[in-house]
Every structure is written in C-alpha cells, then in structure tokens.
C-alpha positions as semicolon CSV with decimal commas, in nm:
position;residue;x (nm);y (nm);z (nm)
1;M;0,774;-3,212;-2,237
2;F;0,736;-2,871;-2,398
3;K;1,072;-2,743;-2,279
4;P;1,280;-2,890;-2,572
5;F;1,047;-2,718;-2,821
6;Q;1,083;-2,395;-2,632
7;Q;1,462;-2,422;-2,631
8;A;1,462;-2,508;-3,001
9;M;1,265;-2,193;-3,078
10;L;1,504;-1,986;-2,871
11;A;1,806;-2,153;-3,035
12;M;1,689;-2,040;-3,377
13;K;1,790;-1,688;-3,276
14;T;2,153;-1,798;-3,274
15;D;2,104;-1,996;-3,597
16;A;1,972;-1,681;-3,761
17;N;2,324;-1,534;-3,756
18;E;2,461;-1,843;-3,928
19;L;2,185;-1,820;-4,187
20;K;2,265;-1,452;-4,244
21;D;2,633;-1,539;-4,297
22;T;2,535;-1,808;-4,550
23;L;2,316;-1,568;-4,746
24;S;2,590;-1,306;-4,731
25;S;2,841;-1,557;-4,872
26;V;2,601;-1,638;-5,158
27;R;2,559;-1,267;-5,230
28;D;2,936;-1,213;-5,212
29;L;2,990;-1,505;-5,450
30;M;2,741;-1,377;-5,707
31;S;2,818;-1,005;-5,686
32;P;3,124;-1,023;-5,926
33;I;2,922;-1,224;-6,176
34;V;2,626;-0,983;-6,153
35;E;2,861;-0,687;-6,197
36;E;3,031;-0,855;-6,494
37;I;2,704;-0,935;-6,675
38;E;2,475;-0,646;-6,577
39;G;2,710;-0,371;-6,450
40;E;2,642;-0,039;-6,629
41;E;2,908;0,174;-6,463
42;E;3,187;0,019;-6,670
43;M;2,984;0,059;-6,989
44;T;2,937;0,428;-6,918
45;R;3,312;0,475;-6,860
46;L;3,405;0,283;-7,177
47;K;3,159;0,484;-7,382
48;E;3,297;0,814;-7,257
49;E;3,660;0,715;-7,329
50;N;3,582;0,583;-7,678
51;D;3,378;0,892;-7,767
52;Y;3,660;1,116;-7,647
53;L;3,920;0,943;-7,867
54;D;3,686;0,944;-8,165
55;E;3,638;1,318;-8,126
56;L;4,016;1,373;-8,120
57;Q;4,049;1,181;-8,449
58;D;3,741;1,342;-8,601
59;D;3,601;0,996;-8,655
60;T;3,250;0,859;-8,609
61;K;3,154;0,742;-8,262
62;R;3,207;0,371;-8,232
63;S;2,989;0,352;-7,921
64;D;2,684;0,448;-8,123
65;E;2,763;0,176;-8,377
66;I;2,805;-0,081;-8,096
67;E;2,480;0,026;-7,931
68;E;2,289;0,014;-8,259
69;K;2,433;-0,325;-8,340
70;H;2,351;-0,490;-8,013
71;E;2,014;-0,317;-7,965
72;K;1,901;-0,509;-8,267
73;E;2,021;-0,834;-8,107
74;I;1,839;-0,750;-7,779
75;A;1,524;-0,671;-7,975
76;K;1,548;-1,008;-8,151
77;A;1,613;-1,194;-7,817
78;K;1,363;-1,468;-7,746
79;S;1,440;-1,517;-7,376
80;E;1,598;-1,347;-7,082
81;A;1,912;-1,554;-7,137
82;D;1,956;-1,406;-7,488
83;V;1,924;-1,055;-7,342
84;Y;2,196;-1,122;-7,085
85;E;2,419;-1,273;-7,356
86;A;2,370;-0,974;-7,590
87;K;2,450;-0,728;-7,309
88;Y;2,765;-0,920;-7,220
89;K;2,880;-0,925;-7,586
90;R;2,822;-0,549;-7,603
91;K;3,040;-0,501;-7,295
92;V;3,315;-0,727;-7,433
93;E;3,319;-0,540;-7,765
94;A;3,326;-0,204;-7,587
95;R;3,623;-0,324;-7,380
96;C;3,807;-0,432;-7,693
97;E;3,746;-0,096;-7,862
98;E;3,859;0,078;-7,544
99;Q;4,186;-0,121;-7,541
100;L;4,255;-0,034;-7,908
101;S;4,178;0,333;-7,847
102;R;4,399;0,339;-7,540
103;G;4,686;0,178;-7,741
104;A;4,648;0,429;-8,027
105;E;4,648;0,715;-7,780
106;R;4,963;0,577;-7,615
107;C;5,125;0,556;-7,956
108;R;5,041;0,917;-8,043
109;D;5,180;1,032;-7,710
110;M;5,507;0,850;-7,782
111;F;5,538;1,007;-8,135
112;G;5,467;1,349;-7,989
113;D;5,734;1,309;-7,720
114;A;5,987;1,186;-7,982
115;Y;5,916;1,481;-8,207
116;D;5,962;1,729;-7,921
117;K;6,293;1,572;-7,818
118;C;6,416;1,566;-8,180
119;Y;6,316;1,928;-8,238
120;D;6,492;2,036;-7,921
121;T;6,808;1,843;-8,006
122;V;6,884;1,963;-8,363
123;T;6,867;2,300;-8,532
124;V;6,556;2,438;-8,690
125;F;6,659;2,356;-9,045
126;A;6,774;2,006;-8,952
127;A;6,460;1,951;-8,755
128;W;6,245;2,018;-9,061
129;L;6,443;1,753;-9,248
130;L;6,500;1,497;-8,972
131;C;6,197;1,519;-8,737
132;W;5,904;1,520;-8,984
133;P;5,867;1,136;-8,975
134;M;5,761;1,173;-8,610
135;K;5,440;1,336;-8,729
136;L;5,324;1,033;-8,919
137;T;5,078;0,925;-8,640
138;F;4,854;0,737;-8,881
139;V;5,073;0,433;-8,822
140;C;4,909;0,411;-8,474
141;N;4,591;0,295;-8,644
142;L;4,760;0,018;-8,841
143;V;4,639;-0,254;-8,601
144;Q;4,281;-0,144;-8,633
145;A;4,322;-0,088;-9,008
146;L;4,481;-0,425;-9,065
147;G;4,226;-0,603;-8,846
148;G;3,928;-0,448;-9,010
149;S;3,587;-0,389;-8,851
150;N;3,567;-0,744;-8,715
151;I;3,873;-0,724;-8,493
152;C;3,653;-0,666;-8,180
153;N;3,356;-0,876;-8,291
154;P;3,273;-1,104;-7,992
155;E;3,102;-1,363;-8,205
156;G;3,276;-1,697;-8,163
157;K;3,483;-1,568;-7,875
158;V;3,208;-1,571;-7,606
159;D;3,038;-1,896;-7,516
160;S;2,686;-1,901;-7,650
161;G;2,541;-2,053;-7,328
162;I;2,668;-1,788;-7,088
163;G;2,337;-1,602;-7,083
164;E;2,139;-1,916;-7,009
165;G;2,381;-2,014;-6,731
166;Y;2,359;-1,668;-6,574
167;A;1,977;-1,668;-6,589
168;A;1,970;-2,010;-6,423
169;L;2,203;-1,887;-6,150
170;K;1,978;-1,586;-6,079
171;R;1,670;-1,809;-6,068
172;A;1,845;-2,038;-5,820
173;R;1,941;-1,743;-5,602
174;D;1,590;-1,597;-5,606
175;T;1,435;-1,937;-5,535
176;F;1,669;-1,992;-5,242
177;S;1,596;-1,648;-5,092
178;K;1,223;-1,685;-5,143
179;S;1,221;-2,028;-4,984
180;L;1,395;-1,897;-4,676
181;K;1,172;-1,591;-4,664
182;D;0,850;-1,792;-4,687
183;A;0,960;-2,059;-4,440
184;K;0,703;-2,107;-4,162
185;L;0,732;-2,307;-3,845
186;Q;0,404;-2,435;-3,706
187;Y;0,344;-2,619;-3,383
188;R;0,048;-2,699;-3,167
189;V;0,032;-2,750;-2,795
190;K;-0,238;-2,988;-2,693
191;K;-0,431;-2,859;-2,397
192;M;-0,601;-3,082;-2,150
193;P;-0,980;-3,057;-2,145
194;V;-1,118;-2,819;-1,884
195;I;-1,305;-2,992;-1,605
196;L;-1,620;-2,800;-1,524
197;D;-1,751;-2,739;-1,172
198;L;-1,413;-2,812;-1,019
199;H;-1,315;-2,590;-0,727
200;D;-0,965;-2,613;-0,595
201;A;-0,791;-2,431;-0,312
202;T;-0,722;-2,129;-0,534
203;D;-1,092;-2,085;-0,612
204;A;-1,177;-2,114;-0,243
205;A;-0,914;-1,854;-0,156
206;Q;-1,044;-1,615;-0,422
207;A;-1,401;-1,661;-0,300
208;I;-1,295;-1,588;0,057
209;M;-1,102;-1,278;-0,050
210;Q;-1,397;-1,154;-0,257
211;E;-1,634;-1,203;0,035
212;F;-1,387;-1,032;0,266
213;N;-1,347;-0,737;0,030
214;T;-1,726;-0,703;0,002
215;R;-1,768;-0,698;0,380
216;K;-1,473;-0,461;0,407
217;K;-1,636;-0,213;0,168
218;I;-1,961;-0,229;0,366
219;F;-1,773;-0,175;0,693
220;E;-1,580;0,119;0,547
221;S;-1,904;0,277;0,423
222;V;-2,062;0,241;0,767
223;M;-1,753;0,386;0,935
224;I;-1,755;0,684;0,698
225;I;-2,120;0,753;0,786
226;I;-2,043;0,722;1,159
227;K;-1,743;0,954;1,132
228;R;-1,948;1,214;0,950
229;C;-2,218;1,192;1,215
230;L;-1,962;1,221;1,494
231;S;-1,823;1,532;1,330
232;F;-2,136;1,712;1,455
233;V;-2,068;1,626;1,820
234;F;-1,928;1,974;1,872
235;L;-2,287;2,103;1,833
236;R;-2,379;1,911;2,147
237;I;-2,106;2,097;2,336
238;I;-2,242;2,432;2,218
239;L;-2,601;2,338;2,306
240;S;-2,497;2,206;2,647
241;A;-2,310;2,529;2,721
242;Q;-2,611;2,735;2,614
243;K;-2,843;2,524;2,830
244;Y;-2,619;2,566;3,136
245;H;-2,601;2,941;3,072
246;D;-2,979;2,973;3,055
247;K;-3,037;2,767;3,369
248;Y;-2,769;2,962;3,554
249;L;-2,962;3,281;3,493
250;T;-3,316;3,143;3,546
251;E;-3,289;2,864;3,809
252;I;-3,114;2,975;4,125
253;E;-3,072;2,619;4,257
254;H;-2,918;2,484;3,934
255;D;-2,562;2,365;4,008
256;N;-2,560;2,579;4,325
257;V;-2,360;2,347;4,553
258;Y;-2,017;2,513;4,567
259;V;-1,852;2,646;4,883
260;T;-1,694;2,948;4,719
261;S;-1,474;3,218;4,865
262;Y;-1,778;3,448;4,899
263;F;-1,956;3,166;5,089
264;R;-1,663;3,149;5,332
265;K;-1,658;3,529;5,358
266;I;-2,025;3,533;5,464
267;D;-1,961;3,261;5,720
268;A;-1,659;3,446;5,864
269;R;-1,858;3,765;5,892
270;R;-2,137;3,586;6,083
271;K;-1,883;3,418;6,306
272;A;-1,730;3,757;6,388
273;R;-2,079;3,882;6,494
274;G;-2,133;3,572;6,706
275;S;-2,417;3,442;6,489
276;L;-2,481;3,080;6,389
277;T;-2,239;2,959;6,119
278;L;-2,229;2,668;5,875
279;L;-1,858;2,598;5,860
280;P;-1,730;2,344;5,928
281;L;-1,999;2,150;5,746
282;K;-2,175;1,854;5,898
283;K;-2,114;1,507;5,766
284;I;-2,443;1,488;5,585
285;E;-2,387;1,836;5,439
286;R;-2,045;1,749;5,303
287;L;-2,212;1,494;5,078
288;K;-2,418;1,766;4,909
289;F;-2,168;2,050;4,888
290;V;-1,865;2,074;4,659
291;D;-1,544;2,246;4,752
292;P;-1,416;2,390;4,419
293;Y;-1,062;2,398;4,559
294;S;-1,063;2,032;4,669
295;L;-0,882;1,771;4,460
296;K;-1,104;1,492;4,589
297;P;-1,428;1,444;4,391
298;N;-1,750;1,459;4,593
299;K;-2,012;1,187;4,606
300;I;-2,206;1,303;4,300
301;E;-1,891;1,331;4,095
302;R;-1,776;0,990;4,216
303;V;-2,107;0,834;4,116
304;H;-2,077;0,982;3,767
305;L;-1,714;0,870;3,744
306;T;-1,807;0,520;3,858
307;G;-2,078;0,487;3,592
308;Q;-1,849;0,604;3,316
309;T;-1,570;0,378;3,444
310;V;-1,804;0,076;3,433
311;R;-1,896;0,155;3,074
312;L;-1,530;0,195;2,986
313;I;-1,447;-0,138;3,153
314;L;-1,719;-0,309;2,949
315;E;-1,569;-0,166;2,631
316;M;-1,226;-0,284;2,741
317;I;-1,368;-0,631;2,800
318;S;-1,507;-0,632;2,444
319;V;-1,173;-0,524;2,299
320;T;-0,991;-0,777;2,513
321;T;-1,225;-1,047;2,379
322;F;-1,134;-0,956;2,022
323;I;-0,765;-0,954;2,108
324;L;-0,796;-1,299;2,268
325;L;-0,989;-1,430;1,966
326;D;-0,721;-1,292;1,736
327;R;-0,456;-1,461;1,945
328;L;-0,657;-1,785;1,935
329;F;-0,678;-1,770;1,554
330;F;-0,307;-1,696;1,538
331;E;-0,221;-1,995;1,755
332;A;-0,448;-2,223;1,548
333;L;-0,303;-2,107;1,215
334;D;0,051;-2,120;1,350
335;L;-0,015;-2,476;1,466
336;V;-0,122;-2,565;1,111
337;R;0,186;-2,392;0,969
338;R;0,422;-2,583;1,197
339;H;0,267;-2,932;1,170
340;A;0,086;-2,949;0,832
341;R;0,389;-2,917;0,604
342;M;0,422;-3,201;0,348
343;E;0,695;-3,266;0,090
344;Y;0,721;-3,507;-0,202
345;T;1,046;-3,593;-0,388
346;Q;1,063;-3,737;-0,743
347;A;1,399;-3,856;-0,882
348;G;1,495;-4,000;-1,225
349;H;1,676;-3,928;-1,555
350;H;1,578;-3,830;-1,913
351;D;1,811;-3,929;-2,199
352;M;1,743;-3,863;-2,572
353;T;1,984;-3,813;-2,864
354;L;1,901;-3,709;-3,224
355;E;2,178;-3,708;-3,487
356;V;2,167;-3,535;-3,829
357;R;2,436;-3,634;-4,077
358;G;2,511;-3,377;-4,343
359;T;2,732;-3,080;-4,423
360;G;2,500;-2,850;-4,620
361;V;2,308;-2,544;-4,519
362;V;1,982;-2,736;-4,479
363;A;2,152;-2,993;-4,262
364;S;2,296;-2,717;-4,045
365;L;1,954;-2,559;-4,007
366;I;1,789;-2,885;-3,915
367;R;2,075;-2,968;-3,681
368;G;2,030;-2,629;-3,508
369;V;1,657;-2,691;-3,465
370;I;1,676;-3,038;-3,320
371;R;1,994;-2,977;-3,122
372;E;1,792;-2,884;-2,815
373;F;1,612;-3,217;-2,823
374;N;1,932;-3,392;-2,717
375;V;1,859;-3,427;-2,348
376;K;2,063;-3,593;-2,078
377;R;1,929;-3,483;-1,746
378;R;1,907;-3,613;-1,397
379;V;1,568;-3,513;-1,255
380;K;1,507;-3,453;-0,889
381;T;1,185;-3,265;-0,822
382;V;1,076;-3,163;-0,475
383;V;0,710;-3,066;-0,435
384;S;0,598;-2,907;-0,111
385;N;0,280;-2,745;0,020
386;E;0,481;-2,479;0,202
387;A;0,350;-2,204;-0,029
388;C;-0,008;-2,301;0,057
389;L;0,041;-2,299;0,433
390;P;-0,090;-1,999;0,628
391;R;0,152;-1,734;0,749
392;P;-0,027;-1,573;1,041
393;N;0,095;-1,248;1,193
394;R;0,054;-1,185;1,562
395;V;-0,067;-0,847;1,680
396;P;0,245;-0,657;1,790
397;N;0,280;-0,578;2,157
398;Y;0,311;-0,207;2,088
399;V;-0,037;-0,211;1,925
400;I;-0,187;-0,371;2,235
401;F;-0,003;-0,118;2,447
402;K;-0,147;0,167;2,236
403;I;-0,500;0,026;2,273
404;Y;-0,492;0,004;2,650
405;S;-0,297;0,329;2,678
406;T;-0,581;0,495;2,489
407;Y;-0,832;0,356;2,737
408;V;-0,618;0,479;3,025
409;G;-0,610;0,821;2,863
410;V;-0,990;0,815;2,823
411;W;-1,029;0,725;3,191
412;A;-0,797;1,013;3,282
413;L;-1,022;1,246;3,083
414;L;-1,326;1,105;3,265
415;Y;-1,153;1,163;3,597
416;T;-1,079;1,525;3,509
417;T;-1,436;1,583;3,388
418;A;-1,539;1,675;3,743
419;Y;-1,281;1,953;3,754
420;T;-1,368;2,082;3,408
421;E;-1,738;2,094;3,499
422;R;-1,653;2,314;3,797
423;L;-1,512;2,565;3,551
424;R;-1,860;2,625;3,408
425;R;-1,969;2,797;3,728
426;V;-1,641;2,995;3,739
427;I;-1,690;3,122;3,384
428;C;-2,049;3,227;3,445
429;S;-1,957;3,394;3,775
430;F;-1,693;3,598;3,595
431;F;-1,948;3,748;3,358
432;Y;-2,245;3,765;3,601
433;R;-2,101;3,877;3,936
434;K;-2,429;4,001;4,088
435;R;-2,606;3,684;3,986
436;E;-2,331;3,480;4,150
437;K;-2,358;3,673;4,480
438;R;-2,734;3,625;4,481
439;R;-2,692;3,249;4,425
440;V;-2,435;3,220;4,705
441;L;-2,657;3,413;4,946
442;Y;-2,949;3,190;4,862
443;L;-2,736;2,876;4,915
444;Y;-2,605;2,999;5,249
445;N;-2,948;3,102;5,381
446;E;-3,114;2,783;5,262
447;S;-2,840;2,570;5,417
448;L;-2,868;2,763;5,743
449;R;-3,242;2,707;5,748
450;R;-3,190;2,334;5,699
451;R;-2,927;2,329;5,973
452;L;-3,177;2,481;6,219
453;G;-3,437;2,219;6,136
454;Y;-3,191;1,930;6,132
455;A;-3,242;1,830;6,496
456;R;-3,621;1,821;6,456
457;F;-3,573;1,623;6,134
458;V;-3,357;1,360;6,305
459;R;-3,604;1,322;6,597
460;A;-3,896;1,290;6,359
461;K;-3,706;1,037;6,150
462;I;-3,624;0,818;6,452
463;R;-3,980;0,843;6,580
464;A;-4,112;0,731;6,243
465;L;-3,877;0,434;6,247
466;V;-3,993;0,339;6,596
467;R;-4,356;0,360;6,500
468;T;-4,305;0,132;6,201
469;R;-4,099;-0,107;6,423
470;R;-3,813;-0,098;6,168
471;L;-3,562;-0,056;6,447
472;E;-3,638;-0,412;6,567
473;Y;-3,584;-0,571;6,228
474;D;-3,307;-0,362;6,080
475;M;-3,038;-0,606;6,191
476;D;-2,776;-0,752;5,952
477;P;-2,749;-1,134;5,986
478;W;-2,367;-1,120;5,980
479;L;-2,371;-0,860;6,257
480;A;-2,614;-1,083;6,453
481;L;-2,375;-1,375;6,422
482;R;-2,083;-1,165;6,540
483;L;-2,277;-1,035;6,839
484;R;-2,428;-1,374;6,925
485;W;-2,103;-1,571;6,912
486;P;-1,821;-1,318;6,947
487;V;-1,559;-1,588;7,000
488;L;-1,642;-1,795;6,692
489;C;-1,752;-1,516;6,457
490;G;-1,545;-1,225;6,585
491;W;-1,331;-1,235;6,270
492;L;-1,631;-1,104;6,074
493;A;-1,554;-0,758;6,212
494;F;-1,293;-0,732;5,937
495;F;-1,577;-0,680;5,686
496;A;-1,785;-0,362;5,674
497;W;-2,119;-0,547;5,642
498;A;-2,060;-0,716;5,979
499;R;-2,007;-0,395;6,178
500;R;-2,258;-0,154;6,339
501;K;-2,382;0,160;6,159
502;C;-2,461;0,505;6,296
503;L;-2,831;0,541;6,372
504;V;-2,850;0,890;6,220
505;C;-2,614;0,903;5,918
506;G;-2,565;0,532;5,853
507;E;-2,184;0,547;5,857
508;V;-2,016;0,210;5,923
509;E;-1,819;0,175;6,243
510;P;-1,444;0,182;6,163
511;R;-1,213;-0,106;6,246
512;G;-0,968;0,129;6,414
513;G;-0,968;0,491;6,526
514;P;-1,240;0,662;6,733
515;Q;-1,516;0,420;6,832
516;F;-1,883;0,502;6,795
517;R;-2,084;0,600;7,104
518;R;-2,297;0,308;7,227
519;C;-2,626;0,374;7,403
520;T;-2,604;0,302;7,776
521;T;-2,971;0,197;7,797
522;P;-2,999;-0,178;7,857
523;G;-3,132;-0,357;7,550
524;C;-3,062;-0,067;7,310
525;P;-2,823;-0,195;7,039
526;F;-2,778;0,133;6,851
527;V;-2,462;0,342;6,818
528;H;-2,389;0,701;6,713
529;C;-2,087;0,849;6,543
530;P;-1,921;1,131;6,744
531;E;-2,054;1,406;6,517
532;C;-2,413;1,278;6,512
533;W;-2,400;1,222;6,890
534;D;-2,325;1,591;6,936
535;D;-2,590;1,692;6,682
536;V;-2,870;1,503;6,864
537;G;-2,770;1,658;7,198
538;Q;-2,591;1,346;7,328
539;T;-2,924;1,174;7,371
540;C;-3,039;0,845;7,220
541;H;-3,372;0,941;7,068
542;A;-3,448;0,580;6,997
543;C;-3,474;0,501;7,370
544;T;-3,661;0,827;7,446
545;D;-3,910;0,782;7,164
546;I;-3,972;0,422;7,263
547;R;-4,049;0,523;7,622
548;E;-4,283;0,798;7,504
549;T;-4,458;0,552;7,283
550;D;-4,498;0,309;7,575
551;D;-4,645;0,585;7,796
552;D;-4,899;0,676;7,529
553;T;-4,987;0,320;7,426
554;D;-4,909;-0,013;7,586
555;E;-4,849;-0,171;7,249
556;Y;-4,473;-0,206;7,280
557;D;-4,275;-0,376;7,556
558;V;-3,933;-0,230;7,617
C-alpha cells in the first residue's frame, strides 16, 4: 500500500528537472524586459558617448540635464511603478540624445572628408575660395536646433502604464518562485499498535543466542584460568627431577632394578671364577628386574601403562559420547529441515488509474506526482518458512580423525614413557659414576642373597599352605569340571582359567609347547613349570610336607 507513495516521492526527482526548465524559461522570458527597464550598463554607455560629444562641441553636458530632470520625477514618484516608469523614460531620452549626437558626429566626419578631398584636388588659392563651405559644420545641428529642447522628450511617446505593468510582472514572478520554494509535502504513515508481551520466533532466537553467549563467556573465562594454571605444569617436571635426584643419592634401593652393563660384567667375572651367578634370571626375578636395553616393558611398566590406557579410554568414551550426541542433534535438525518446509502462494491483480486533465505547469506537477499511483499489476506472492528452518552442519570427518589421532598420539607418548623414565637413571649414572657402581653392587649382592634363600622360601611357603589346608581348597571350579568330565568339558582347556597353574610361581599351563611336570604321587594334583621344578630340586614339596605333617600329627589323612 505504501509503495505508490514511495514511487511518487522518487519520481519527483525526475520532475525536478522539468520544474527547473520551467523556471529557466520564465527567467529567460523576463530577462530582456528586466534589462530594458532596469539595465544600467546601457545608461552608462549612453552617458559616456553623450558627454564625449558635448565636450567636442564645448557644450553643456546633456546627461546631467537628463539626470536632474528625471531625478525630480523619481523623487516625486508615489509607487514603485512610477519609479520604473521614470527610469525607463530617462533611458529612452538618453537613447534619443545618443542617436542625435551620433548623427551630428557622422555629419561632421562627412564634411571633414569632403574638405580634405577638395583641398587635395584643387590648388591652394582655389581651395581657399572653393572649399571653405565644407567648414560650415553648424548645419549638422540643424535637426536639433529646429526640433528644440523637446525633440527627445519621452512624454506622450511612452505608455503611462508601463511601470505598473512591469511591477505587476515582477510581483508575479516573485510570488511564483516563493510559492515553489515554500512548497511542502507532508504525509503520515499509520503504524499498527504494538502488542505488548508478545514473543515470536525472533525473540526466542535472540534469547537463546543471548543465553548461549553468556554461557560461552563463562566457559571461555574458565578455560583461560585452566590454561594459565596448566602453564605451571613445567614446575612439576622440575620438582620431580629434583626429587629423583635426591633419592638417587640418598636411597640406594630407589629405582635400583636395572640389569646394566656393569651388572653383567660382575656376573661374568663371577662365572669366570666358578662362583654362583645370577644370570640368566629366574622367572620370578625377571618380574622385578628391568633390562634397559629391552624393547618390551616389564610388569611394573605394563601396569602403569594399563592404568593410563584405561583413563585414556574413559576420556575417549566421553568424547565419543559428545560426538554421538552432536550427530544425533544433527540428524534431528536435518530431519526438521527436510520435512518441515511449508509454502503459501497468493495470486491476484491490482488495477488503479488516475487521470489529470490540463496543460499548465501545475497540472504537469500534479500529473508527475500521481503518475505512480496508476497501477496495473498481477500479484503472485510466495511465502515460505525456508528461511526459518535450521541449517545444521555435521562435524567434518577430518575433525573426528584429528580427535582420535590426538588420542593415538597421547597413547604413543604413554607407551614411550617407560623408555623415557629409564633415561633418568642413565643421566644420573653419567654424573655420579661411583654412586652408580655402589648401587649396582648392592643390587647384585642383595639379589644373590635372595637367590640363596629362595629354596628355603619356597619350602616354607608350601609348608604354610599345607598347614592352613589351602592346598585342598585352592581348586578352580572350571578346572574341576574339566578334570571330572574330560569328555564333556574338555573344550574348557581353551581358556586360561580352566587350566592348571604352577604350584610355586602360579604360571598357567600353556595350551601348546612344553607341558608342566605333574607330581607322580597318587592323589597329588599339583604341577610345576620346568624352571620351578629344577629350582625345588625336582621334588614335590607338597607331598613331602604332607607326609611330614602326618608323621608328626595324625590330623591329616593322605
């Protein structure tokens, strides 16, 4: 509805050129009249020419007489029209005087030329007699003399109403210009009343964005604090290094589990003397010692790696949950985008014609204003909610790849932690060589002492188990089923928890390879791994200790 008014306002820019042309034509039409009535340039020229001729004739200046005459008339003027009329009469009289002066001057020039030609034609004596009439230039003023002083009087020759007509014309021009200058166009657009407490989808979207931005600022502040706190993590590295350094120098057993080259050198020297050696290490000893040149992590390192891996897996599960939730939101919003689109179509036509009949300037202006109200349109409006539908973006695959690649890289760092921790002992041994030799000697001697008491330890351990009758009850139910019904439950041997374990070290019997040594004593279900069987002297201490217990007390029945 407002569009025709808008177009009419814009169309007035083009009408402004037409209006300027009209005003220019009015100015062009009046400029000759204004110059004729009020022009002073011509009066100045006429005055100069008349004064010049009067000076040549040694006569009084007619321009002063004309000015004095008409100044009196201007002073007696009762209106602006009389002033214009008096000025015009003064100009007409000055023109007349200028024409008479120009004619007299032309006449004198002709007499002068005739005299010169006559003088040049005849002799000097004849010239004095024949050419003297050519000097009678007073005859050039005969017209003015015969006409008298009233020959150029404009009274009766200029219409008496010319001043009033010119004043009316100027008033009309000024009124027309002022009317166009003061023209004002006013319009008012009626606005619909504002409905209070009305929340549309835009308000809801703005509220959500404001809440999101508030939470985002809080999250960014927390992350900045966390990052600044994490920037001091390097202090923990320095303190940890200092702590390891101090314990290396004060506690001889701290991190003293490495089979170094000096350890092997001591063992080779003892072997050359025929003394008892430690290498190769026993099975139970290999769990406590670390070979710094081995690529396989030992038990302690594997336990630490397993714990860190579990924590990393839990973090990956959390991240995976967020990724799945994001994908769920994406699928839900994409479902809305694909199936919630609605479209409305409105068709019709608007026809309106306004006609202004007239040929004047005002009619042209009005016609230019209302021209844009002439409407003949075919309306077909399509309204759709496509702009309001969500446009979800799925997390790119390369982002997911970067996330899990980062976790793989972190796990690789955790795996190499065991090897980097071994470097701590290497660095300290480089700076404290004597301290390192003393630590290795202590480790070798202490391990040798434990090796010598290992057999007594195993016998005491088995005897303690017999006395507490744990050997009779330490039987896995799956192993019992496999031994009770070997035909039906023999397939359970595929699993480690359904196979026998070494009595000494607890190692599970392998599915293939060297079999464990079974005790030949009837009723003894225990087995020994080959290494433990040699360590205990190829004797089943369980059977021996049970017999000794029966000889001492009749409490147990073998």
